[in-house]
PDB file of C-alpha atoms in Angstrom:
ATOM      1  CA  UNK A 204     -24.972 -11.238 -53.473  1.00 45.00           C
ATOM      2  CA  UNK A 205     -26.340 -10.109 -50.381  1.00 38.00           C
ATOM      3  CA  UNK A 206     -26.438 -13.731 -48.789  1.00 43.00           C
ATOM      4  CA  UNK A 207     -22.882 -13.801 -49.813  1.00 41.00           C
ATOM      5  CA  UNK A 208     -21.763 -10.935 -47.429  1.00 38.00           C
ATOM      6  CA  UNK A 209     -23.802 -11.972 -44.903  1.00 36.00           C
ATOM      7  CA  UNK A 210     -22.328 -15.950 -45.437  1.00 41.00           C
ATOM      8  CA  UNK A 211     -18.631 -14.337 -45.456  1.00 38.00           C
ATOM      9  CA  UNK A 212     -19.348 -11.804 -42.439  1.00 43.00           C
ATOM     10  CA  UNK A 213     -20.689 -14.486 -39.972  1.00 38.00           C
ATOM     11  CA  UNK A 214     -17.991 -16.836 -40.934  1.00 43.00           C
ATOM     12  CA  UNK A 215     -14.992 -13.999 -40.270  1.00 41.00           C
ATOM     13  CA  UNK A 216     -17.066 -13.418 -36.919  1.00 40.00           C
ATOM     14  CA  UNK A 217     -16.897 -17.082 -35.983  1.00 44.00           C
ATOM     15  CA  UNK A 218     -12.986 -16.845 -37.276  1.00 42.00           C
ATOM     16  CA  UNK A 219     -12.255 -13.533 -34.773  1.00 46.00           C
ATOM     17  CA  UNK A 220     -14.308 -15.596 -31.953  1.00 39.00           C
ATOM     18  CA  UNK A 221     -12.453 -18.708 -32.565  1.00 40.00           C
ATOM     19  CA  UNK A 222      -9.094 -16.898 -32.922  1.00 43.00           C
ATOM     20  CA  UNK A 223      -9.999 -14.843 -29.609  1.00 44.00           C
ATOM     21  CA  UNK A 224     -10.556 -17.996 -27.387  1.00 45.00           C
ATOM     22  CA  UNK A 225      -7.813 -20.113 -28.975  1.00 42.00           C
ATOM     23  CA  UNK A 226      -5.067 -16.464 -28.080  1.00 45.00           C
ATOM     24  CA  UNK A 227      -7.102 -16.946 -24.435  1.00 49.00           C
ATOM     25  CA  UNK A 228      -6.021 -20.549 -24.633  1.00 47.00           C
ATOM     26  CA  UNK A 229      -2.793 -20.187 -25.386  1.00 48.00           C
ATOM     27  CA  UNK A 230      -2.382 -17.600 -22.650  1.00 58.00           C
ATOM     28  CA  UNK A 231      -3.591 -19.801 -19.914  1.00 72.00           C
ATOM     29  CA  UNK A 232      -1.272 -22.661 -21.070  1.00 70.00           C
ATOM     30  CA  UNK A 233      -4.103 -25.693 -20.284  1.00 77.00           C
ATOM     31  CA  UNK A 234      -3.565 -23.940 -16.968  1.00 82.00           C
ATOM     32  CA  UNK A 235      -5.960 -25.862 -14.387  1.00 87.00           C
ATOM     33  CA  UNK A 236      -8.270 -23.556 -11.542  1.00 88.00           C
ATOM     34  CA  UNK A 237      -7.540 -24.630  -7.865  1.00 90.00           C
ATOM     35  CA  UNK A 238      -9.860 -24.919  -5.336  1.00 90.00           C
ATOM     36  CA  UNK A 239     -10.770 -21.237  -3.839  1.00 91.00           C
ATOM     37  CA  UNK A 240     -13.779 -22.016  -1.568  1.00 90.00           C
ATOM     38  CA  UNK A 241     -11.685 -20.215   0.754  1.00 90.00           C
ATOM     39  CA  UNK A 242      -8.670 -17.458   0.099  1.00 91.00           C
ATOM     40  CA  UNK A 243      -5.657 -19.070   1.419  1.00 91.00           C
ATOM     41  CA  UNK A 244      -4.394 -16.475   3.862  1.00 87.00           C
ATOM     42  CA  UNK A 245      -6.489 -14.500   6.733  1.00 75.00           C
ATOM     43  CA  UNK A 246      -6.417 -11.941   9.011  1.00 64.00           C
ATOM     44  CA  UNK A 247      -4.817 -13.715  11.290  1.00 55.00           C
ATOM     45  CA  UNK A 248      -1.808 -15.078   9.225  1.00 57.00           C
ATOM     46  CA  UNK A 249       0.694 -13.408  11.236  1.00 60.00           C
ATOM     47  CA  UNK A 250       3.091  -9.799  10.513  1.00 65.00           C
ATOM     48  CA  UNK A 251       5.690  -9.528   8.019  1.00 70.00           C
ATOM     49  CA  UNK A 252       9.080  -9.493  10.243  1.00 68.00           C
ATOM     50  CA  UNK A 253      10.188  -6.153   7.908  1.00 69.00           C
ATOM     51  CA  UNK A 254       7.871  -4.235   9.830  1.00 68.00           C
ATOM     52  CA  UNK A 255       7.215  -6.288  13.364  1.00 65.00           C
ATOM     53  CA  UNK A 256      11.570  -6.973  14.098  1.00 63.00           C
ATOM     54  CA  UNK A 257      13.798  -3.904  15.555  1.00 67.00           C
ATOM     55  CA  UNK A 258      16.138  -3.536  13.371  1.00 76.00           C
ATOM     56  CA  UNK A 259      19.464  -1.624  13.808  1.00 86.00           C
ATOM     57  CA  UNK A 260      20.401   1.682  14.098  1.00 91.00           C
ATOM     58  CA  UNK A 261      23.821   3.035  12.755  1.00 93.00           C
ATOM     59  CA  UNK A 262      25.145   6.988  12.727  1.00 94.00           C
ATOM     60  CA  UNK A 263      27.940   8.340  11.249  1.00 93.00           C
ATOM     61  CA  UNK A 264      29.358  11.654  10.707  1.00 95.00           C
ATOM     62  CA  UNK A 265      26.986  11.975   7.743  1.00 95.00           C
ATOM     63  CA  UNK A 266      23.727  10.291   8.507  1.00 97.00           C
ATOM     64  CA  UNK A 267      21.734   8.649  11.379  1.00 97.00           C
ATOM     65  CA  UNK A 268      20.467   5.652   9.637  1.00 96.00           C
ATOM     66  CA  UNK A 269      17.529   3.223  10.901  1.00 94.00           C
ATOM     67  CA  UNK A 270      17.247  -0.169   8.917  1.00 92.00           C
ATOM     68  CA  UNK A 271      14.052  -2.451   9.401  1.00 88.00           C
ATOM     69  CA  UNK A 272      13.759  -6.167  10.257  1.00 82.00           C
ATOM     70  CA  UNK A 273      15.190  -7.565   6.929  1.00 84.00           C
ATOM     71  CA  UNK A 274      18.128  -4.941   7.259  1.00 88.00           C
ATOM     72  CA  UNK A 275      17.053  -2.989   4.449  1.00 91.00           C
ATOM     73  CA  UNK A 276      16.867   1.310   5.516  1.00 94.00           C
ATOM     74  CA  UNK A 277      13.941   2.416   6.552  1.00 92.00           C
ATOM     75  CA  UNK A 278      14.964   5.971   7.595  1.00 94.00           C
ATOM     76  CA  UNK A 279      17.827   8.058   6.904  1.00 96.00           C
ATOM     77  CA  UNK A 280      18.512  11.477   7.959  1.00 96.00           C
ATOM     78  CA  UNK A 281      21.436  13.481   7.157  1.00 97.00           C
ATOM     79  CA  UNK A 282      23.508  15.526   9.381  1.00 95.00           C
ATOM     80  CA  UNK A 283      25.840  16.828   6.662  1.00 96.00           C
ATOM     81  CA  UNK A 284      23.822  18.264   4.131  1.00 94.00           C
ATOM     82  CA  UNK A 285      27.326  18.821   2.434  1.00 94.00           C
ATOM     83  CA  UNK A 286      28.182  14.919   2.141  1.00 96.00           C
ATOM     84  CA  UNK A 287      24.084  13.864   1.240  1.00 97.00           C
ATOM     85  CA  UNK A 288      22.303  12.288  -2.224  1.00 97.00           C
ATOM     86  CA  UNK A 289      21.903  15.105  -4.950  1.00 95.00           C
ATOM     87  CA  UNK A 290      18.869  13.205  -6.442  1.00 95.00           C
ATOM     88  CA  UNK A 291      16.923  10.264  -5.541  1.00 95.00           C
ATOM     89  CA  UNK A 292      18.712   8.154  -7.966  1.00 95.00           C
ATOM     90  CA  UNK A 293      22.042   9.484  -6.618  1.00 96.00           C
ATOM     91  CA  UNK A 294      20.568   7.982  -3.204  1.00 96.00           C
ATOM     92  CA  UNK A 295      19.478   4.469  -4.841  1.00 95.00           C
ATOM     93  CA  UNK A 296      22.851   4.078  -6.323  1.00 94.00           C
ATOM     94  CA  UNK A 297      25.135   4.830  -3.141  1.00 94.00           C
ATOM     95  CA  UNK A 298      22.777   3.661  -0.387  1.00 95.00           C
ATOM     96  CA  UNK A 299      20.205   0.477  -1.315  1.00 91.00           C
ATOM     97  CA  UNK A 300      22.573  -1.621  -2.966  1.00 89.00           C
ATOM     98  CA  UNK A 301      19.872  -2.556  -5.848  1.00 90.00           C
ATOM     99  CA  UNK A 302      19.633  -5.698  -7.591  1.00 86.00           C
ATOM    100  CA  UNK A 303      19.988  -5.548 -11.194  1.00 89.00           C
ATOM    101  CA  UNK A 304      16.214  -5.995 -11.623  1.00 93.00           C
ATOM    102  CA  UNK A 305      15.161  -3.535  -9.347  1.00 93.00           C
ATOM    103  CA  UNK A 306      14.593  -0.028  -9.877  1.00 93.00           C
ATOM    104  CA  UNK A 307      12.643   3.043  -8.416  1.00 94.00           C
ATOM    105  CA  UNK A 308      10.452   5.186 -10.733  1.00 93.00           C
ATOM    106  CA  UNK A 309       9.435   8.945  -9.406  1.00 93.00           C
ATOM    107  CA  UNK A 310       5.739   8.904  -9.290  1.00 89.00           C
ATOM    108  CA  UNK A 311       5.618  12.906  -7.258  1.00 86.00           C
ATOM    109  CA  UNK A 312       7.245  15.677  -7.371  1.00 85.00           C
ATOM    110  CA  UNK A 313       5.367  18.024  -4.974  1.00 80.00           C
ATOM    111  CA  UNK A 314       5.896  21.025  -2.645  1.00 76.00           C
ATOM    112  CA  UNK A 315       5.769  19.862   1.582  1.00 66.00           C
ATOM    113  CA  UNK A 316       3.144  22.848   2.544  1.00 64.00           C
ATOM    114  CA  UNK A 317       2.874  22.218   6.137  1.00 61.00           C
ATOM    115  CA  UNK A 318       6.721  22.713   6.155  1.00 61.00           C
ATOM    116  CA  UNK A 319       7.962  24.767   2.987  1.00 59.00           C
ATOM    117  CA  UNK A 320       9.783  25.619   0.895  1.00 64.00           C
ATOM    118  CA  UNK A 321      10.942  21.741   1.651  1.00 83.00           C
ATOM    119  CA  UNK A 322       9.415  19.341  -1.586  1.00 88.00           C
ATOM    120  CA  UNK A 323       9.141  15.218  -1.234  1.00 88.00           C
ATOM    121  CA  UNK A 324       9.444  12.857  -4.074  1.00 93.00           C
ATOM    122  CA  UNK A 325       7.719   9.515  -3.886  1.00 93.00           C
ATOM    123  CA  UNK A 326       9.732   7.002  -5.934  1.00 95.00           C
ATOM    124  CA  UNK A 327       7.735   3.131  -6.803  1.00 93.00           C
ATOM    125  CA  UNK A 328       9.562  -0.020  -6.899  1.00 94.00           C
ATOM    126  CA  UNK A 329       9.709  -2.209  -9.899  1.00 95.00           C
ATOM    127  CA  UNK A 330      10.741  -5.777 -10.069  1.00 96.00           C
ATOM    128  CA  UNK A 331      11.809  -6.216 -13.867  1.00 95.00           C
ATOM    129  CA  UNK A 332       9.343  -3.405 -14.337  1.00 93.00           C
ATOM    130  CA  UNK A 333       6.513  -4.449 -11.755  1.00 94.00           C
ATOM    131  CA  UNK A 334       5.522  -2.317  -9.420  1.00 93.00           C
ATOM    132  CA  UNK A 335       5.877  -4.069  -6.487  1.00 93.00           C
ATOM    133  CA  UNK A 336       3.050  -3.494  -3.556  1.00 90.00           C
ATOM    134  CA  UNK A 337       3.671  -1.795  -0.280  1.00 87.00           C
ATOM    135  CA  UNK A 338       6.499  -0.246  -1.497  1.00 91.00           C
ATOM    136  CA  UNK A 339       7.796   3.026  -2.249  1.00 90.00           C
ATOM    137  CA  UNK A 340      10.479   5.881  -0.669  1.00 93.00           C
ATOM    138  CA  UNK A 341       9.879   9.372  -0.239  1.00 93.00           C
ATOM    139  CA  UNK A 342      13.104  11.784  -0.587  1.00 94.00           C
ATOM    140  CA  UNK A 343      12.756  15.080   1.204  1.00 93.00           C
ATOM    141  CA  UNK A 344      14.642  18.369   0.746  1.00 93.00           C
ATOM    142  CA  UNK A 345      14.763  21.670   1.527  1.00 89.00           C
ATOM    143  CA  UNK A 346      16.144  24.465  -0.819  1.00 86.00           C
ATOM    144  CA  UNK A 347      17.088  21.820  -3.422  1.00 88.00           C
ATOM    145  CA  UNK A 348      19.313  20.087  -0.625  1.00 92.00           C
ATOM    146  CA  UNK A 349      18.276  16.384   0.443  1.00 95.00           C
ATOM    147  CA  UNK A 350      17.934  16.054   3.774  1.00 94.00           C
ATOM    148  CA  UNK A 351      15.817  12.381   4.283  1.00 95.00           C
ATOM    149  CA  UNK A 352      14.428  10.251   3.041  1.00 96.00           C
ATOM    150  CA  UNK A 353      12.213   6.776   4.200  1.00 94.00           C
ATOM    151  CA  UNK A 354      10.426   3.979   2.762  1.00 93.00           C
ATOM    152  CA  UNK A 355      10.106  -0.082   2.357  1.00 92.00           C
ATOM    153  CA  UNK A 356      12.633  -2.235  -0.066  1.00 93.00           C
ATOM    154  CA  UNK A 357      11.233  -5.507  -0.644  1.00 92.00           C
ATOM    155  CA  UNK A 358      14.590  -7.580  -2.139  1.00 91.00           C
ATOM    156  CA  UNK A 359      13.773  -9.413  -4.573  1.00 93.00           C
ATOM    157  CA  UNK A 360      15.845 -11.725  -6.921  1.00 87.00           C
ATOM    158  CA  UNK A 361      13.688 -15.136  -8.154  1.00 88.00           C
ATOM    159  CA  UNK A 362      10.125 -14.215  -9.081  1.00 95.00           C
ATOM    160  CA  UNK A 363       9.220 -15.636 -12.338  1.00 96.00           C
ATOM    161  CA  UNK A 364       7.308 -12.299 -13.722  1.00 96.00           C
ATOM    162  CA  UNK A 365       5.512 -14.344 -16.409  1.00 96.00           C
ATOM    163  CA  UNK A 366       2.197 -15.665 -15.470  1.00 96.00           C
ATOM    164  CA  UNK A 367       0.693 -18.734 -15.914  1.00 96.00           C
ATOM    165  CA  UNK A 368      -2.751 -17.517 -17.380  1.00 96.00           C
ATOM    166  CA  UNK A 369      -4.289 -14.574 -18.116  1.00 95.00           C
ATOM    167  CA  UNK A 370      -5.808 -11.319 -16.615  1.00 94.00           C
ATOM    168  CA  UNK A 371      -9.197 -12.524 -18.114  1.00 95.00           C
ATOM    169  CA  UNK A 372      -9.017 -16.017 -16.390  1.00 96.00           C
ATOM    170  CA  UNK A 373      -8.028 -14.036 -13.125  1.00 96.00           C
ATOM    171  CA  UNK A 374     -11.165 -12.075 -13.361  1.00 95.00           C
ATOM    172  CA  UNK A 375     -13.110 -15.379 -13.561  1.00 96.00           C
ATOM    173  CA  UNK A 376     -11.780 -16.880 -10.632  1.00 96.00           C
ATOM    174  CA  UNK A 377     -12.732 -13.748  -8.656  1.00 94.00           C
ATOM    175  CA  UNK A 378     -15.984 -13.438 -10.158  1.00 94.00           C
ATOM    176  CA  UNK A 379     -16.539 -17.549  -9.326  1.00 95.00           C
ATOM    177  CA  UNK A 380     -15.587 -16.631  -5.999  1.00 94.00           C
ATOM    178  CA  UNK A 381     -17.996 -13.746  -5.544  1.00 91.00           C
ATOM    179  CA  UNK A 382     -20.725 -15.445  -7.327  1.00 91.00           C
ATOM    180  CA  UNK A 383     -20.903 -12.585  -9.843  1.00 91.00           C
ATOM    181  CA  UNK A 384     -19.567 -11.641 -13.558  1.00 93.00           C
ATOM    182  CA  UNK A 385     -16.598 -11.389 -14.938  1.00 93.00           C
ATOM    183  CA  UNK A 386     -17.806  -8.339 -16.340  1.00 93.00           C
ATOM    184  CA  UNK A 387     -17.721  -6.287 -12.854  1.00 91.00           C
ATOM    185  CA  UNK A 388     -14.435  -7.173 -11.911  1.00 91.00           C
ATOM    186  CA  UNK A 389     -12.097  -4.653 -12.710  1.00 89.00           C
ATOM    187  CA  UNK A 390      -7.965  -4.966 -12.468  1.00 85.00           C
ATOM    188  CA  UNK A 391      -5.000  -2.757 -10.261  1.00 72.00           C
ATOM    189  CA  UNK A 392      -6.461  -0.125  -7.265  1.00 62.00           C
ATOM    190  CA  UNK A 393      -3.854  -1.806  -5.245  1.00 59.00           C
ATOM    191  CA  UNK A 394      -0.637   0.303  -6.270  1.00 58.00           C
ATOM    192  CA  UNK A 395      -0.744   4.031  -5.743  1.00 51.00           C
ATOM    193  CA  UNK A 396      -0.625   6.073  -9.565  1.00 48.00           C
ATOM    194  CA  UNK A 397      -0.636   2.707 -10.965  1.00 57.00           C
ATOM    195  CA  UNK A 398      -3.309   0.095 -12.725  1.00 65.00           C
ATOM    196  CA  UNK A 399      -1.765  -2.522 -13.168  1.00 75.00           C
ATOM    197  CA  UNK A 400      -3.469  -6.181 -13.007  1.00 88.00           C
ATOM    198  CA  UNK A 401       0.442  -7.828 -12.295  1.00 93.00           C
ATOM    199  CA  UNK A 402       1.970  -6.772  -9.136  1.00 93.00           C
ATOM    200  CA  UNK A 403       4.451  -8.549  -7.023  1.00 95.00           C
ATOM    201  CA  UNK A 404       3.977  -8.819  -3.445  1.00 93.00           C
ATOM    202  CA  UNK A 405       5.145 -10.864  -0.205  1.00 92.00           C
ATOM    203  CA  UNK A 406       3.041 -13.251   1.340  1.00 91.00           C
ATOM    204  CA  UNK A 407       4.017 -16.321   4.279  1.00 89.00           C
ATOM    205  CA  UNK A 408       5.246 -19.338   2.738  1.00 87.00           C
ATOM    206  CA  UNK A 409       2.137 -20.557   4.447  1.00 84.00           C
ATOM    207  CA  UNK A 410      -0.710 -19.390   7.041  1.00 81.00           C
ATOM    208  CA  UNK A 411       1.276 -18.103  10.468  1.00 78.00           C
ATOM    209  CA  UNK A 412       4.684 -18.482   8.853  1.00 81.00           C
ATOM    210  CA  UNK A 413       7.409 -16.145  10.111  1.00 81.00           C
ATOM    211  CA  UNK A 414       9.284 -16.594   6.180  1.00 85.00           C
ATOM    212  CA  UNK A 415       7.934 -14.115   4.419  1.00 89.00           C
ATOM    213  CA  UNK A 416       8.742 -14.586   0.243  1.00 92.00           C
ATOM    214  CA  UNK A 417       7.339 -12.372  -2.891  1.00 95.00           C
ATOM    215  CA  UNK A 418       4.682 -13.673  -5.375  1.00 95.00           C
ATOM    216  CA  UNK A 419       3.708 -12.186  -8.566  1.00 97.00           C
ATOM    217  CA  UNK A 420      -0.032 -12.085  -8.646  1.00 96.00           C
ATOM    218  CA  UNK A 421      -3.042 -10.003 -10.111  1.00 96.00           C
ATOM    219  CA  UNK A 422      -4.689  -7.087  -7.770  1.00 92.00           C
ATOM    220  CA  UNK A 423      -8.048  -7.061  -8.837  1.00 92.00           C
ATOM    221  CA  UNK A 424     -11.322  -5.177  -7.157  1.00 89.00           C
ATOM    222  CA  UNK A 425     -15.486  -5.387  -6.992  1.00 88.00           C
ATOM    223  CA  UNK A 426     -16.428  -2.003  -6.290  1.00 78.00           C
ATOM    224  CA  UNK A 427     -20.178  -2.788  -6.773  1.00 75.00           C
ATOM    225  CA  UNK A 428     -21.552  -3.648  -3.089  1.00 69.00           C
ATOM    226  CA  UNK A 429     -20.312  -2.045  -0.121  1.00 58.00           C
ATOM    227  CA  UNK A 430     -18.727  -3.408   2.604  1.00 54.00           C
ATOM    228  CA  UNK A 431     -18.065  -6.273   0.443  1.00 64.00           C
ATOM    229  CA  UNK A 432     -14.959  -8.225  -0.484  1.00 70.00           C
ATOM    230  CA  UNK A 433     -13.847  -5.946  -3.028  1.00 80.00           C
ATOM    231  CA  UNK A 434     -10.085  -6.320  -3.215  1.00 86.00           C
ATOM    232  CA  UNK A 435      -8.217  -9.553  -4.138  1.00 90.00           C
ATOM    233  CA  UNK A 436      -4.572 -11.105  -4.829  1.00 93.00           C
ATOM    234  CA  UNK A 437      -4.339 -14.027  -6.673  1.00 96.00           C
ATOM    235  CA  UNK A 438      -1.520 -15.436  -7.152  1.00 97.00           C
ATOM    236  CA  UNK A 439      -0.324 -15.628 -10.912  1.00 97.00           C
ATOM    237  CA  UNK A 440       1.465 -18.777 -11.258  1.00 97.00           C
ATOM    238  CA  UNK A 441      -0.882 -20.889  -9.595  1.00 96.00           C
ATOM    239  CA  UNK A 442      -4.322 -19.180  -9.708  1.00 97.00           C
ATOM    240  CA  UNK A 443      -5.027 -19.536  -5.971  1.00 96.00           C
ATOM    241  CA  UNK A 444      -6.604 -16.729  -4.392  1.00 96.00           C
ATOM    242  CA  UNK A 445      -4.890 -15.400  -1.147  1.00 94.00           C
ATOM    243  CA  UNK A 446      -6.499 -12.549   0.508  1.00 90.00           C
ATOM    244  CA  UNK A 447      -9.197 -10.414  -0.002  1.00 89.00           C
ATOM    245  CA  UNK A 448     -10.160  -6.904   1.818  1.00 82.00           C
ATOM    246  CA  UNK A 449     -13.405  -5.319   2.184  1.00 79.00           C
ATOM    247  CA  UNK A 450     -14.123  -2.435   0.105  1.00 69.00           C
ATOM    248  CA  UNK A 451     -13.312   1.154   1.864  1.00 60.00           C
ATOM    249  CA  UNK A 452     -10.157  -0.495   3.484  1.00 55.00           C
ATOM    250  CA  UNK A 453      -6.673  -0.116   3.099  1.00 49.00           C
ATOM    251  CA  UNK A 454      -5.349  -3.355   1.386  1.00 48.00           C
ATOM    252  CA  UNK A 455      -2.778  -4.212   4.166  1.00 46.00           C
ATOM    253  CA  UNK A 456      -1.104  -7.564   3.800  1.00 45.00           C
ATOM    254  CA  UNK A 457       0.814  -8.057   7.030  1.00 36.00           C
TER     255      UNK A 457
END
């Protein structure tokens, strides 16, 4: 009787394995690993226009408004408390024209010390509910009554937010690339108050471009050496890695 259990327990194990690897399989979608000798972006691949072109500058009777290179605000501040936002949302809706996939969520909700009793809110983009890197808005009042607010946009409208493999298989390619284990890679640190392995960010079409699109791709980090290259984006649909950052730096893409 005992060999019995025994028989039936290693043969459920092999099932679970099997089963495991087959769900990992289907996943990945006889998805097929590029070549990453080398990350496909550097240092030196150039500045996203949003933040390098002047944009304009428009003021009104309400607000004195400063947009960024891609025409999206960057800064508003409002001269007639009377006529401003109520709530960040109130803001979203009447002044960033969002797409129907985009939204903000409030991450904060704190108290400004250096300049109270004014309070912030940080709000975090989501494309089809992904946070999207590098950006965020801030909302800042004073006695309940918005008076500014600032942040980055990305507009997005045509990433495909379904990868073509899986967080595991990510974690290999990074750990191939590192010549270390799987094991010690560990997903998100990219995207303040959030984990997340899938994050959408913009990268050049290629190295030095001046067209800047967004990717969907998995932030993932080593934290085990220092000064090492701890931080990566890979991009999702096609598995090749594009940058990495040392560790103890902020991961800035432009």
């Amino acid at each position: 009787m005992k060999r019995l259990f025994v028989k039936v327990g290693l043969a459920m194990l092999a099932m679970g394995l099997l089963t495991a690897c087959s769900s990992d399989d289907e996943v990945n979608n006889g998805f097929v690993e590029p070549d990453n000798s080398t990350p496909e972006f550097t240092s030196a691949n150039g500045w996203n226009p949003k933040h390098t072109e002047q944009g304009d500058r428009s003021i009104t009777d309400i607000a004195d408004i400063t947009y960024d290179g891609m025409g999206e605000i960057s800064w508003i501040v409002f001269t007639d408390l009377t006529k401003a936002p109520k709530t960040g949302p109130d803001y979203f809706r009447q002044y960033m024209n969002l797409g129907p996939d985009d939204s903000f969520r409030l991450e904060k909700n704190e108290v400004a010390y250096w300049m109270e009793p004014a309070t912030y809110e940080d709000y975090q983009q989501l494309y089809k509910g992904i946070p999207v890197y590098s950006a965020h808005y801030d909302m800042y009042y004073n006695n309940g009554q918005m008076t500014g607010a600032g942040g980055t946009y990305i507009r997005i409208s045509d990433v495909d937010v379904k990868p073509a493999f899986s967080v595991l298989k990510a974690k290999e390619i990074y750990a191939r690339y590192l010549n270390t284990s799987p094991l010690l890679i560990e997903q998100g640190g990219m995207v303040a108050c959030h984990n997340d392995a899938l994050v959408i960010a913009e990268f050049p079409l290629s190295e030095g471009s001046s067209v800047w699109k967004p990717r969907l791709v998995y932030a993932l980090q080593y934290n085990h050496e220092a000064n090492y290259e701890g931080f990566c984006m890979i991009d999702a649909h096609t598995g090749r890695i594009l940058r990495t950052w040392p560790n103890g730096y902020y991961c800035t893409v432009y």
